[in-house]
Coordinates of C-alpha atoms in Angstrom, one line a residue:
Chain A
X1 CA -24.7 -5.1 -22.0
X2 CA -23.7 -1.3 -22.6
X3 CA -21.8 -0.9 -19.5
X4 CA -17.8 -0.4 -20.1
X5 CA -16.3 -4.3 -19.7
X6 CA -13.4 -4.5 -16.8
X7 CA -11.1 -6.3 -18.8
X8 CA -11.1 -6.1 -22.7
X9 CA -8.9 -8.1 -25.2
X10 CA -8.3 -6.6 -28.5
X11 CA -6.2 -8.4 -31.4
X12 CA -3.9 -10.3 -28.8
X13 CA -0.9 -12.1 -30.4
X14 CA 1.6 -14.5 -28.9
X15 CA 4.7 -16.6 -30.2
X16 CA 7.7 -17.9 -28.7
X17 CA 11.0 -17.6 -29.9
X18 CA 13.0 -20.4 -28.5
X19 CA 16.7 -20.2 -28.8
X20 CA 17.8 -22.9 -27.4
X21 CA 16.6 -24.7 -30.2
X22 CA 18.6 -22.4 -33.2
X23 CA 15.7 -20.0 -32.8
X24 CA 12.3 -21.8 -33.7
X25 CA 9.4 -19.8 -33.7
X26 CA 6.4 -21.2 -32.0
X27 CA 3.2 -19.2 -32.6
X28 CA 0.5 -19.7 -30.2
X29 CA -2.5 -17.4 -30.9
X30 CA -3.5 -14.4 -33.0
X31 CA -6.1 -12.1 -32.9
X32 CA -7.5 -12.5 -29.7
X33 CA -10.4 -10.7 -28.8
X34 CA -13.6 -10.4 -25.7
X35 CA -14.4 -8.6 -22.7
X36 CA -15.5 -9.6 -19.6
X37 CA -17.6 -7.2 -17.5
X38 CA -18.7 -6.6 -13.8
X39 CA -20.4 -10.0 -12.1
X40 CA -19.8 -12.2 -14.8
X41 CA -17.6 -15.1 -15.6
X42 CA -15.7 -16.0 -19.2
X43 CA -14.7 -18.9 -19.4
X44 CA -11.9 -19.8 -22.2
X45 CA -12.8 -23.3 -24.2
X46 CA -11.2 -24.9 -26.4
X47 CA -8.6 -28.0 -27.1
X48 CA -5.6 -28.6 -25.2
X49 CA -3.0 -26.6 -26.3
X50 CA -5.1 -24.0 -28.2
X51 CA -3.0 -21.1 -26.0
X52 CA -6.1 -20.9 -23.1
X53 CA -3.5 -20.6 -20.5
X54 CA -1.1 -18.4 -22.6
X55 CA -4.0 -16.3 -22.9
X56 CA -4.5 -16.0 -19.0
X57 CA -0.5 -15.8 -18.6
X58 CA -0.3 -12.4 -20.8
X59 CA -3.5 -11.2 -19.2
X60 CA -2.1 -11.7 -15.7
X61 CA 1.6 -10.3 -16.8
X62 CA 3.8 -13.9 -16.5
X63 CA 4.3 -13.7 -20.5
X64 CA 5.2 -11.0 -22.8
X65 CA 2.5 -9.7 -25.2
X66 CA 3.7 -9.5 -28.6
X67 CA 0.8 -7.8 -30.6
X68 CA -2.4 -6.3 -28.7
X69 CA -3.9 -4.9 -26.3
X70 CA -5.1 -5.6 -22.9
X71 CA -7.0 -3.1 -21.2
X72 CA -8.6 -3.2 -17.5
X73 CA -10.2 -0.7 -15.0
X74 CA -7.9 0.3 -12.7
X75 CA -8.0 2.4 -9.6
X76 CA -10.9 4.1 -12.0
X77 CA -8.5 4.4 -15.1
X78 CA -8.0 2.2 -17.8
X79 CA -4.2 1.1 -18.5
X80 CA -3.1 -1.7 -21.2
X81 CA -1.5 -4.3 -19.5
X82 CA -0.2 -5.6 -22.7
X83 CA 2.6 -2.1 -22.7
X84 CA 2.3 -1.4 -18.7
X85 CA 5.5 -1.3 -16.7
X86 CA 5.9 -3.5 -14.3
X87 CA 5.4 -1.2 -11.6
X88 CA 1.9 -0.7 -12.8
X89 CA 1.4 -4.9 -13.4
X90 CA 2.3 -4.8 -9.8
X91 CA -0.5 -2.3 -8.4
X92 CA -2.8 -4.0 -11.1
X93 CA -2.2 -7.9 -9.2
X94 CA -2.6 -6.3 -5.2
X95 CA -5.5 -3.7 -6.3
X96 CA -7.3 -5.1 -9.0
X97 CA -6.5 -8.4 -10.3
X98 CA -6.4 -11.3 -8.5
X99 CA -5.0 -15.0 -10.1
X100 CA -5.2 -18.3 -8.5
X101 CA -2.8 -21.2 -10.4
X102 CA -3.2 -24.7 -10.6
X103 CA -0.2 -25.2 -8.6
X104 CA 0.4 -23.6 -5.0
X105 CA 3.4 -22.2 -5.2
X106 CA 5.2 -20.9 -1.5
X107 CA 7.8 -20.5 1.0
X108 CA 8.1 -23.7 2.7
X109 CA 7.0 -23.9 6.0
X110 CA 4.9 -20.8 6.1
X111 CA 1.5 -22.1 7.5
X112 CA -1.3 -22.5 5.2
X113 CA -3.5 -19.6 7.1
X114 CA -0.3 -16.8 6.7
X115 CA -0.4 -17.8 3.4
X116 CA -4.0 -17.0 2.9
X117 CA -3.6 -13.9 5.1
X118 CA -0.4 -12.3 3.2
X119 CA -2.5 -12.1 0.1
X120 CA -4.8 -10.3 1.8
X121 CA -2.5 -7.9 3.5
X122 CA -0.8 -7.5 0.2
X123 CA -4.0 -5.9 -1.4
X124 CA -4.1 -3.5 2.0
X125 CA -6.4 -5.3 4.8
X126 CA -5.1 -4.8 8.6
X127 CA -3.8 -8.0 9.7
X128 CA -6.3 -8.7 11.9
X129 CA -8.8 -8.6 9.5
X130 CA -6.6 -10.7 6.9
X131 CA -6.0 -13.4 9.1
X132 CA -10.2 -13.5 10.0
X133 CA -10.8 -13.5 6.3
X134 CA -8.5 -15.8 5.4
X135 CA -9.9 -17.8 8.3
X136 CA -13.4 -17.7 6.5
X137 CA -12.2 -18.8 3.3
X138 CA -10.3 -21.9 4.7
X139 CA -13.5 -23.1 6.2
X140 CA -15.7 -22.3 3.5
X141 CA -13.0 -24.5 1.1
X142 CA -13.6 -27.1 4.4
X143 CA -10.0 -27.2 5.1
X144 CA -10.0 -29.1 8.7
X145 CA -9.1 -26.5 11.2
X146 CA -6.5 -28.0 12.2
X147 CA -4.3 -28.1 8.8
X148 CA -4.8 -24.1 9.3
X149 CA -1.4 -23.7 11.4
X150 CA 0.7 -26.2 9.4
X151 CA 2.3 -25.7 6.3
X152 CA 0.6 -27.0 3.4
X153 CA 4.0 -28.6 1.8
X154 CA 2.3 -32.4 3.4
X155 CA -1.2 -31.8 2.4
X156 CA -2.6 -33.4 -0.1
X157 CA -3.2 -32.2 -4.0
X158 CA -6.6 -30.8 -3.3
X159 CA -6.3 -29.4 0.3
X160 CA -2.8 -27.5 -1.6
X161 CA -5.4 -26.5 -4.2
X162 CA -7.7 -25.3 -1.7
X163 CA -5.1 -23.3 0.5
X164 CA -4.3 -21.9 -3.6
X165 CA -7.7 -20.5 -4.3
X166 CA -8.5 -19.2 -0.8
X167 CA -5.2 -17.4 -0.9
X168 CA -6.2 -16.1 -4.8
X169 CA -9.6 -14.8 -3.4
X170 CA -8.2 -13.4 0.0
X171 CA -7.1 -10.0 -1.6
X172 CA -11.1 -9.0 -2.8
X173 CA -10.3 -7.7 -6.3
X174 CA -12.7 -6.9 -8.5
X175 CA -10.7 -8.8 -11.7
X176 CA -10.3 -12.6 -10.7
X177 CA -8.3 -14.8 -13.8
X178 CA -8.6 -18.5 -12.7
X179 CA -6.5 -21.3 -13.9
X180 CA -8.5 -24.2 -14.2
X181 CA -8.8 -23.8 -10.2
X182 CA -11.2 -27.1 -9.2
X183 CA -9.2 -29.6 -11.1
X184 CA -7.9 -31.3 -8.3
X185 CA -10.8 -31.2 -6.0
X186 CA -13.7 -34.0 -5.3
X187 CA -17.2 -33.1 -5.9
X188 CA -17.9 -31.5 -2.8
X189 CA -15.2 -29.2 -2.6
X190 CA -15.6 -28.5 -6.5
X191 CA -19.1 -27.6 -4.7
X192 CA -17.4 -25.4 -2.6
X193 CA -15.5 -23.3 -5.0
X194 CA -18.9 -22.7 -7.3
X195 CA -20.4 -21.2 -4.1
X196 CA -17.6 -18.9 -4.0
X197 CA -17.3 -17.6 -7.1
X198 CA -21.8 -17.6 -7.4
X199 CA -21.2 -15.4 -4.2
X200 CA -18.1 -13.2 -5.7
X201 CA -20.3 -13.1 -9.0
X202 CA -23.6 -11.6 -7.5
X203 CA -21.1 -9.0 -5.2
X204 CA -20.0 -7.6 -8.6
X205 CA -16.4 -9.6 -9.7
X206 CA -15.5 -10.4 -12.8
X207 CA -14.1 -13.7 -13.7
X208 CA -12.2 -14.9 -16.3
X209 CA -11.2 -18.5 -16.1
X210 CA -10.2 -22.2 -17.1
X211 CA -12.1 -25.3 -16.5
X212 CA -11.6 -28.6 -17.7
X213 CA -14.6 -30.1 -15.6
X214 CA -17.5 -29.5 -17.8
X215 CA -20.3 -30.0 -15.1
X216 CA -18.1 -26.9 -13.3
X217 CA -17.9 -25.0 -16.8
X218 CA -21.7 -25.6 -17.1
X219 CA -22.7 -24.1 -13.5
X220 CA -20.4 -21.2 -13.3
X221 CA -20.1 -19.7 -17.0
X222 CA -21.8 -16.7 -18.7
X223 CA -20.0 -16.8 -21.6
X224 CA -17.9 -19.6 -23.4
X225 CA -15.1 -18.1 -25.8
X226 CA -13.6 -20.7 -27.8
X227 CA -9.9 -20.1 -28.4
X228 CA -9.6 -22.4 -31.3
X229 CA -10.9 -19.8 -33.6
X230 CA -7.7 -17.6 -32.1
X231 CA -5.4 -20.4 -32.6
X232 CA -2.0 -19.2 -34.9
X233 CA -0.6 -23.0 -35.0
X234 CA -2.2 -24.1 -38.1
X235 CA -1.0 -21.2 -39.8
X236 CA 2.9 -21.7 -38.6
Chain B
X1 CA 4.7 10.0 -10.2
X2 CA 7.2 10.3 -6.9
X3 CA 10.8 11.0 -7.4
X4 CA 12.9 7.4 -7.5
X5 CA 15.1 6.3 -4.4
X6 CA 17.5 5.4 -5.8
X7 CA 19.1 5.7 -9.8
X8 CA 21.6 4.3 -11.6
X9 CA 22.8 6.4 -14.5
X10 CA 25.1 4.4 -16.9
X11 CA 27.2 3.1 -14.2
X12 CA 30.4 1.2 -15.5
X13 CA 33.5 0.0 -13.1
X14 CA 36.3 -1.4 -15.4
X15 CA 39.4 -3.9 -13.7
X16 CA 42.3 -3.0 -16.1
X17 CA 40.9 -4.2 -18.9
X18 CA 38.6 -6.4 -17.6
X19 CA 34.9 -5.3 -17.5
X20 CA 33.7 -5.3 -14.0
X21 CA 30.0 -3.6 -15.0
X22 CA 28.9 -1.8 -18.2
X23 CA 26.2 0.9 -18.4
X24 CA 24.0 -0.5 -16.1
X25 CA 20.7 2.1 -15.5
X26 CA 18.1 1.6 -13.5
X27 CA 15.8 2.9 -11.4
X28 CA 14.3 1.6 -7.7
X29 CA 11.4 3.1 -5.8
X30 CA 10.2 3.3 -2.1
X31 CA 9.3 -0.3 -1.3
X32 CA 10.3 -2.2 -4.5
X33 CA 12.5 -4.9 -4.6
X34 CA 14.9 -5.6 -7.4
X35 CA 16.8 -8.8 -7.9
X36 CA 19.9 -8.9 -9.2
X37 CA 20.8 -12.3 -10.8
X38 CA 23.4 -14.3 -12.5
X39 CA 26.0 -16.6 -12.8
X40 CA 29.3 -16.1 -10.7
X41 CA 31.4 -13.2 -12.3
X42 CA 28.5 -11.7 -14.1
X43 CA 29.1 -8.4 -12.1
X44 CA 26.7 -8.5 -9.4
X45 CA 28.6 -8.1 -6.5
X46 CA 30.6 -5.4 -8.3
X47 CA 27.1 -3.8 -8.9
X48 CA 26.5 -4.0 -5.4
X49 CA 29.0 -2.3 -4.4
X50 CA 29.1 0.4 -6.8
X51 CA 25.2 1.2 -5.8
X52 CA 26.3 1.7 -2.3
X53 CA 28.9 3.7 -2.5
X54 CA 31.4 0.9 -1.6
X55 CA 33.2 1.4 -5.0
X56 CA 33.8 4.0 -7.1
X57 CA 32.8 3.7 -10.3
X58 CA 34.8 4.7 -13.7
X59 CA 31.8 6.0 -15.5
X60 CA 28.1 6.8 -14.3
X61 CA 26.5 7.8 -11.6
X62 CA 24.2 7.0 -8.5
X63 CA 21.4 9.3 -7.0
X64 CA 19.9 8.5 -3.7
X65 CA 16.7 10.8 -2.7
X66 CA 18.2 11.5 0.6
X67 CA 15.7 11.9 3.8
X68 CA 15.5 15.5 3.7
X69 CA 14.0 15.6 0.3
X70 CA 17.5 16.7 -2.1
X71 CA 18.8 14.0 -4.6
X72 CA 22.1 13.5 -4.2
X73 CA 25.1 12.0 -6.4
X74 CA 26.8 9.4 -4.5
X75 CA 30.4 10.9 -5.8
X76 CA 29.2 14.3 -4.3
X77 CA 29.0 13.2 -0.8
X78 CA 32.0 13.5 1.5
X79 CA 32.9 10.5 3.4
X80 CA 31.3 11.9 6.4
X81 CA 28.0 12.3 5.0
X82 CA 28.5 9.0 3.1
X83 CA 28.9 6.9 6.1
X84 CA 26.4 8.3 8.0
X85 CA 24.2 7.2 4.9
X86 CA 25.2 4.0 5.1
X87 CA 24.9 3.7 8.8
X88 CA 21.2 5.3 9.3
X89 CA 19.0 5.3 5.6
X90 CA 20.7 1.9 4.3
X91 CA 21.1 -1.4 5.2
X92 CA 23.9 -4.2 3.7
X93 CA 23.6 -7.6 4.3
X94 CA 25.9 -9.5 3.8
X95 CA 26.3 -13.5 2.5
X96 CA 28.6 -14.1 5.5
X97 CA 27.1 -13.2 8.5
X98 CA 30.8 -12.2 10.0
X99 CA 31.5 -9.5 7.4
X100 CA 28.3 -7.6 8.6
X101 CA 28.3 -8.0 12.5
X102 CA 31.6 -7.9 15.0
X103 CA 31.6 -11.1 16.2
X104 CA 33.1 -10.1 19.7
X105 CA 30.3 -8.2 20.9
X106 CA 27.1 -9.5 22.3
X107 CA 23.7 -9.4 20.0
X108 CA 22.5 -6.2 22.0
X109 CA 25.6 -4.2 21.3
X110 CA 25.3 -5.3 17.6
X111 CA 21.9 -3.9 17.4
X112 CA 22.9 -1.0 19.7
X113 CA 25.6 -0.1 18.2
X114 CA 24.2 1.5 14.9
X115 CA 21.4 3.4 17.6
X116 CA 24.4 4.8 19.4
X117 CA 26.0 5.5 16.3
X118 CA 23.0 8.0 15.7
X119 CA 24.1 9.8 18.7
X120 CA 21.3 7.6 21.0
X121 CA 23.5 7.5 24.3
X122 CA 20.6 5.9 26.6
X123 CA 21.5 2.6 27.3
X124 CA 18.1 1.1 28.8
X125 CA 16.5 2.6 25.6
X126 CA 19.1 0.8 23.4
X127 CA 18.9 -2.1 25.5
X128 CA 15.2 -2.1 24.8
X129 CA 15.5 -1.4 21.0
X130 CA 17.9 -4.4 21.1
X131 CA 15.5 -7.0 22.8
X132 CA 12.4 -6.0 20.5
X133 CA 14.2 -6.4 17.6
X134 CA 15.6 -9.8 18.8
X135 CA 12.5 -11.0 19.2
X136 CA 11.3 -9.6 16.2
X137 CA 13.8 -11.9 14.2
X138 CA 12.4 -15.0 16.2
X139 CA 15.8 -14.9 18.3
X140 CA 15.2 -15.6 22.4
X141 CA 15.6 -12.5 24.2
X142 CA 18.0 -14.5 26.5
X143 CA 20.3 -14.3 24.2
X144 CA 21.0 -10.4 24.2
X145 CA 24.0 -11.1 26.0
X146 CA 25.7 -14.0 24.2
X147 CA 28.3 -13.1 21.6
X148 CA 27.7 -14.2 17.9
X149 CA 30.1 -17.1 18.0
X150 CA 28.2 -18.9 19.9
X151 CA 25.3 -18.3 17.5
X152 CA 24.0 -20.6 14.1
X153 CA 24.4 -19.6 10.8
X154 CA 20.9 -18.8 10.1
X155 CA 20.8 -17.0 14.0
X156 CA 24.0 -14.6 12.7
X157 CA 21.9 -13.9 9.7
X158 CA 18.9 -12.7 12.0
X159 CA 20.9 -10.9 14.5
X160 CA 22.4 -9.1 11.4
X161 CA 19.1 -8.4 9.8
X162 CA 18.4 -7.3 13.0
X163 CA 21.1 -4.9 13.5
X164 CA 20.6 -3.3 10.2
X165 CA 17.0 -2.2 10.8
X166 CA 17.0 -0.9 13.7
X167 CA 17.8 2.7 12.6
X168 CA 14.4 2.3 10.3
X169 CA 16.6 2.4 6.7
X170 CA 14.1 2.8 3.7
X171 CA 17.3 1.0 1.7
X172 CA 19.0 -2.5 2.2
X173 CA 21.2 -3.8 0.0
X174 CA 21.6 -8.1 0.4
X175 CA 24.2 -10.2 -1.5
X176 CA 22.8 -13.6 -1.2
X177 CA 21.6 -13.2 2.2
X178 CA 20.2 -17.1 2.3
X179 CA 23.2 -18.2 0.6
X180 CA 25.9 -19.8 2.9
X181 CA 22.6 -21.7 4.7
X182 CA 21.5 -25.0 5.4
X183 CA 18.3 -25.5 3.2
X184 CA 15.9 -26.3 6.5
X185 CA 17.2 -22.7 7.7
X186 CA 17.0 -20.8 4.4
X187 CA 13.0 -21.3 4.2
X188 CA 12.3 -19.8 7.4
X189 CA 14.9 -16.9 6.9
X190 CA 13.1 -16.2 3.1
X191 CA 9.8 -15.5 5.2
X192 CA 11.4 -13.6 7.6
X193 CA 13.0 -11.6 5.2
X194 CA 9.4 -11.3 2.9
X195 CA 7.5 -10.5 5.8
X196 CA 9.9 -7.6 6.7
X197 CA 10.2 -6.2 3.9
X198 CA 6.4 -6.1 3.3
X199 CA 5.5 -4.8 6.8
X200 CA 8.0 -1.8 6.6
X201 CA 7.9 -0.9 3.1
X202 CA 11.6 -1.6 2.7
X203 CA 13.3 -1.0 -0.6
X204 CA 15.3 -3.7 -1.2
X205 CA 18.5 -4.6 -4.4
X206 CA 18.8 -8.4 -4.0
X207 CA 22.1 -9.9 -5.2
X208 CA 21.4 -13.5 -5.6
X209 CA 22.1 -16.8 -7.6
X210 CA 18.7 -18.3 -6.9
X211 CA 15.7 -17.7 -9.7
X212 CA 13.2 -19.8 -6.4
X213 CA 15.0 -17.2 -3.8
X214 CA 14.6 -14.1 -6.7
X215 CA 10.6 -15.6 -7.5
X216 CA 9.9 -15.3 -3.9
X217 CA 11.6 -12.3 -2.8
X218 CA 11.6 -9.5 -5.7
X219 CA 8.6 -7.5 -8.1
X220 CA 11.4 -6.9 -10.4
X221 CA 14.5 -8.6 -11.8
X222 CA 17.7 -7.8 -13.3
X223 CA 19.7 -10.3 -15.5
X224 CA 23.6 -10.1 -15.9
X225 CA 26.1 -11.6 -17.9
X226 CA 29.5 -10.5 -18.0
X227 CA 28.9 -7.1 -17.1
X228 CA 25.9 -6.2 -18.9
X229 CA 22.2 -5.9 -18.5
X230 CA 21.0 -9.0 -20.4
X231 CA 17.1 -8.8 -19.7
X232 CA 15.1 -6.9 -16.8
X233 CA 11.4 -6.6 -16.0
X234 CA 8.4 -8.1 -13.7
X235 CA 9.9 -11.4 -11.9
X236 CA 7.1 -13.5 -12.7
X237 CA 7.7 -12.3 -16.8
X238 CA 11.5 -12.7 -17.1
X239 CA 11.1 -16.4 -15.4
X240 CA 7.9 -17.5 -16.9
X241 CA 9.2 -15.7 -20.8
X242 CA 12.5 -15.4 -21.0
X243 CA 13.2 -13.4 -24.4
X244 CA 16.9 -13.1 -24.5
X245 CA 18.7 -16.5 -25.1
X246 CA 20.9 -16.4 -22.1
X247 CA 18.1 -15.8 -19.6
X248 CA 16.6 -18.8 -21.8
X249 CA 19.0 -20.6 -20.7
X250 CA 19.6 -19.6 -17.0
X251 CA 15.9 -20.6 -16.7
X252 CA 16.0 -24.0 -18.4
X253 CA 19.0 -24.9 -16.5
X254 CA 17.2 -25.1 -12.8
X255 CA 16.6 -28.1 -11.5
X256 CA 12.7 -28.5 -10.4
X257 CA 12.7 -29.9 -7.2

């Protein structure tokens, strides 16, 4: 590929400092480096605990970046997220960057379609329009209509997931980091979430994710980067 | 770049010899919400007040980028012009829902009041204003007549929410605004409170105890300890990485649910 990548890694370094504990230093990974470019999906292997989901944490701005650089296409400029204020993190996450977690995290008793339809809104759709897209996403997940107007506090672990990654894809953006997003889900609704991302894929996003599930990891990856070659806790 | 709303320049307020705050700068924009948090007597209330004009401080200063464009000191404003501030372009919520709303006077005149306090002297206009913005806090509009005493604690801190925003302010300041609350009332007052702020581009400084109310409400965050600035940046980085070893352990310390 010769075209510029969206998002490119160069020489990340993490470590924690914990000092609660007389000031151990933890590293986690060193040296990280990829891109990831329009309509295709990276996907991070590696062991547990190799610093996959550190990796995606400093990417999406939820930890510091201690060495590095992180630089992604935004608003047709390219800014380092790894020394951007948080001002700029914040029009990065509602213009280009979108994240879904493995947990759903929420107000409580907020129904699980204004949920959906606040991320959108967020990113700058009219609220008609949010609330008919996140509509569309529920029902592609196959959320039962009727768990639309309820908060999602008593569903269960994969209609919360599902709620999660239709509320991560409601805002359009061109960057999406996913945290192993289908690890709750059955088969069919793993299904579900390969569609979308397939479809997001051929309309020109960029993914960068997490999957444990290797028959998932098989269907929707481009590109495997294996963290273990990054990892900084043998040398510690 | 656009010029800040509002900036704190080394602001410091001492209480004989006891340190209230200690050079605490910052800087807020149209729209952004900073959260102020920390332990009881870390200076936040103090802070609070000092950033709306409520208390002088010893050292520092405070610029507001007024509505007709000039940036103004806070210490350069006469009381007049102060007030008027405070009653139009800002907003103060407080914890107790009595201290912000006068309890003997029904829910319309509370909302009324700050619209006839900016010389609006038609009362089916107010009256008007008043219902919409009942409603708009999820309060029945059958109520515009009942007194705030006979109100719930989460219904006092609509109806002051309510009064406050009616003049349109680009600037509220809230100390702990879901804090005296039942926890089945603080939920739905959070999402009030989020989707407000959201829909009207409000710019908001947070004084609050609660990382979960802080995670949900702010883009930024402020820690304090004993005065001082101890840590500040994006919400979701001082919560998720905590680099200085008091927010380490104000972060450790919450009880997961």
């Amino acid at each position: 590929m010769t075209k510029l990548p969206v998002l490119s890694v160069s020489d990340l370094g993490k470590s924690f400092t914990l000092h609660l504990h007389k000031g151990a230093r933890l590293p986690v990974v060193a040296h990280v480096a990829f891109d990831v470019h329009t309509g295709e999906c990276v996907v991070l292997g590696g062991p547990s605990g190799a610093g996959k989901s550190s990796i995606l944490k400093m990417i999406y701005g939820n930890y510091l970046v201690n060495a590095g650089a992180i630089r992604v296409r935004h608003r047709g400029e390219e800014i380092d997220l790894a020394t951007a204020s948080p001002r700029q993190v914040i029009d990065v996450r509602r213009f280009t960057m979108g994240y879904v977690s493995q947990f759903l995290r929420v107000i409580p008793r907020v129904p699980a379609i204004e949920i959906v339809a606040a991320a959108a809104r967020e990113a700058g759709t009219s609220a008609d329009e949010a609330r008919a897209r996140a509509a569309m996403l529920l029902a592609t997940l196959n959320l039962p209509e009727r768990l639309w107007d309820l908060p999602p506090a008593t569903f269960s672990g994969g209609e919360q997931q599902r709620v999660n990654i239709a509320r991560g894809f409601a805002g359009h953006h061109p960057i999406m980091i996913l945290d192993e997003p289908t690890a709750s889900l059955d088969a069919r609704n793993r299904e579900a979430v390969i569609g979308l991302i397939d479809a997001r894929k051929a309309a020109g996003t960029a993914f960068l994710g997490i999957f444990h599930d290797e028959d998932v990891r098989e269907r929707v990856a481009d590109r495997i980067v294996d963290v273990a070659s990054f990892s900084a806790r043998e040398a510690a | 770049m656009s010029t800040p709303l509002l900036q704190a320049e080394d602001l410091s307020r001492f209480y004989g010899g006891r340190i209230g705050c200690r050079d605490v700068s910052f800087s807020l924009d149209v729209g952004e919400v900073l959260a102020i948090v920390g332990e009881s007597g870390s200076g936040k209330t103090t802070l609070l007040n000092l950033l709306s004009g409520r208390l002088a401080p010893d050292a520092g200063h405070v610029r507001y980028a007024m509505r007709d464009g000039t940036t103004r000191d806070l210490l350069t404003l006469t009381e007049a012009e102060r007030r008027h501030l405070a009653r139009t372009d800002w907003g103060f919520v407080h914890q107790d829902a009595r201290e912000g709303l006068r309890m003997n006077v029904s829910a319309g005149g509370n909302i009324g009041e700050r619209l006839m306090g900016i010389g609006d002297r038609h009362y089916g206009n107010i009256r008007e204003a008043a219902r919409g913005w009942l409603s708009r806090v999820e309060i029945d509009e059958g109520r515009l007549d009942d007194k705030p005493t006979a109100f719930s604690g989460g219904m006092r801190q609509r109806l002051q929410i309510a009064r406050n925003l009616v003049t349109a302010p680009r600037l509220v300041f809230m100390d702990e605004p879901t804090g005296g609350l039942d926890v089945s009332v603080q939920a739905r007052l959070l999402d009030l409170i989020r989707s407000l702020v959201a829909d009207l581009g409000l710019a908001v400084v947070l004084v609050t105890h609660d990382l979960a109310v802080a995670r949900l409400l702010s883009h930024r965050i402020m820690v304090m300890k004993a005065g001082e600035v101890i840590e500040t940046g994006l919400t979701d980085r001082v919560l998720d990485d905590p680099q200085a070893p008091y927010t380490q352990l104000l972060v450790s310390s919450v009880l997961a649910a």
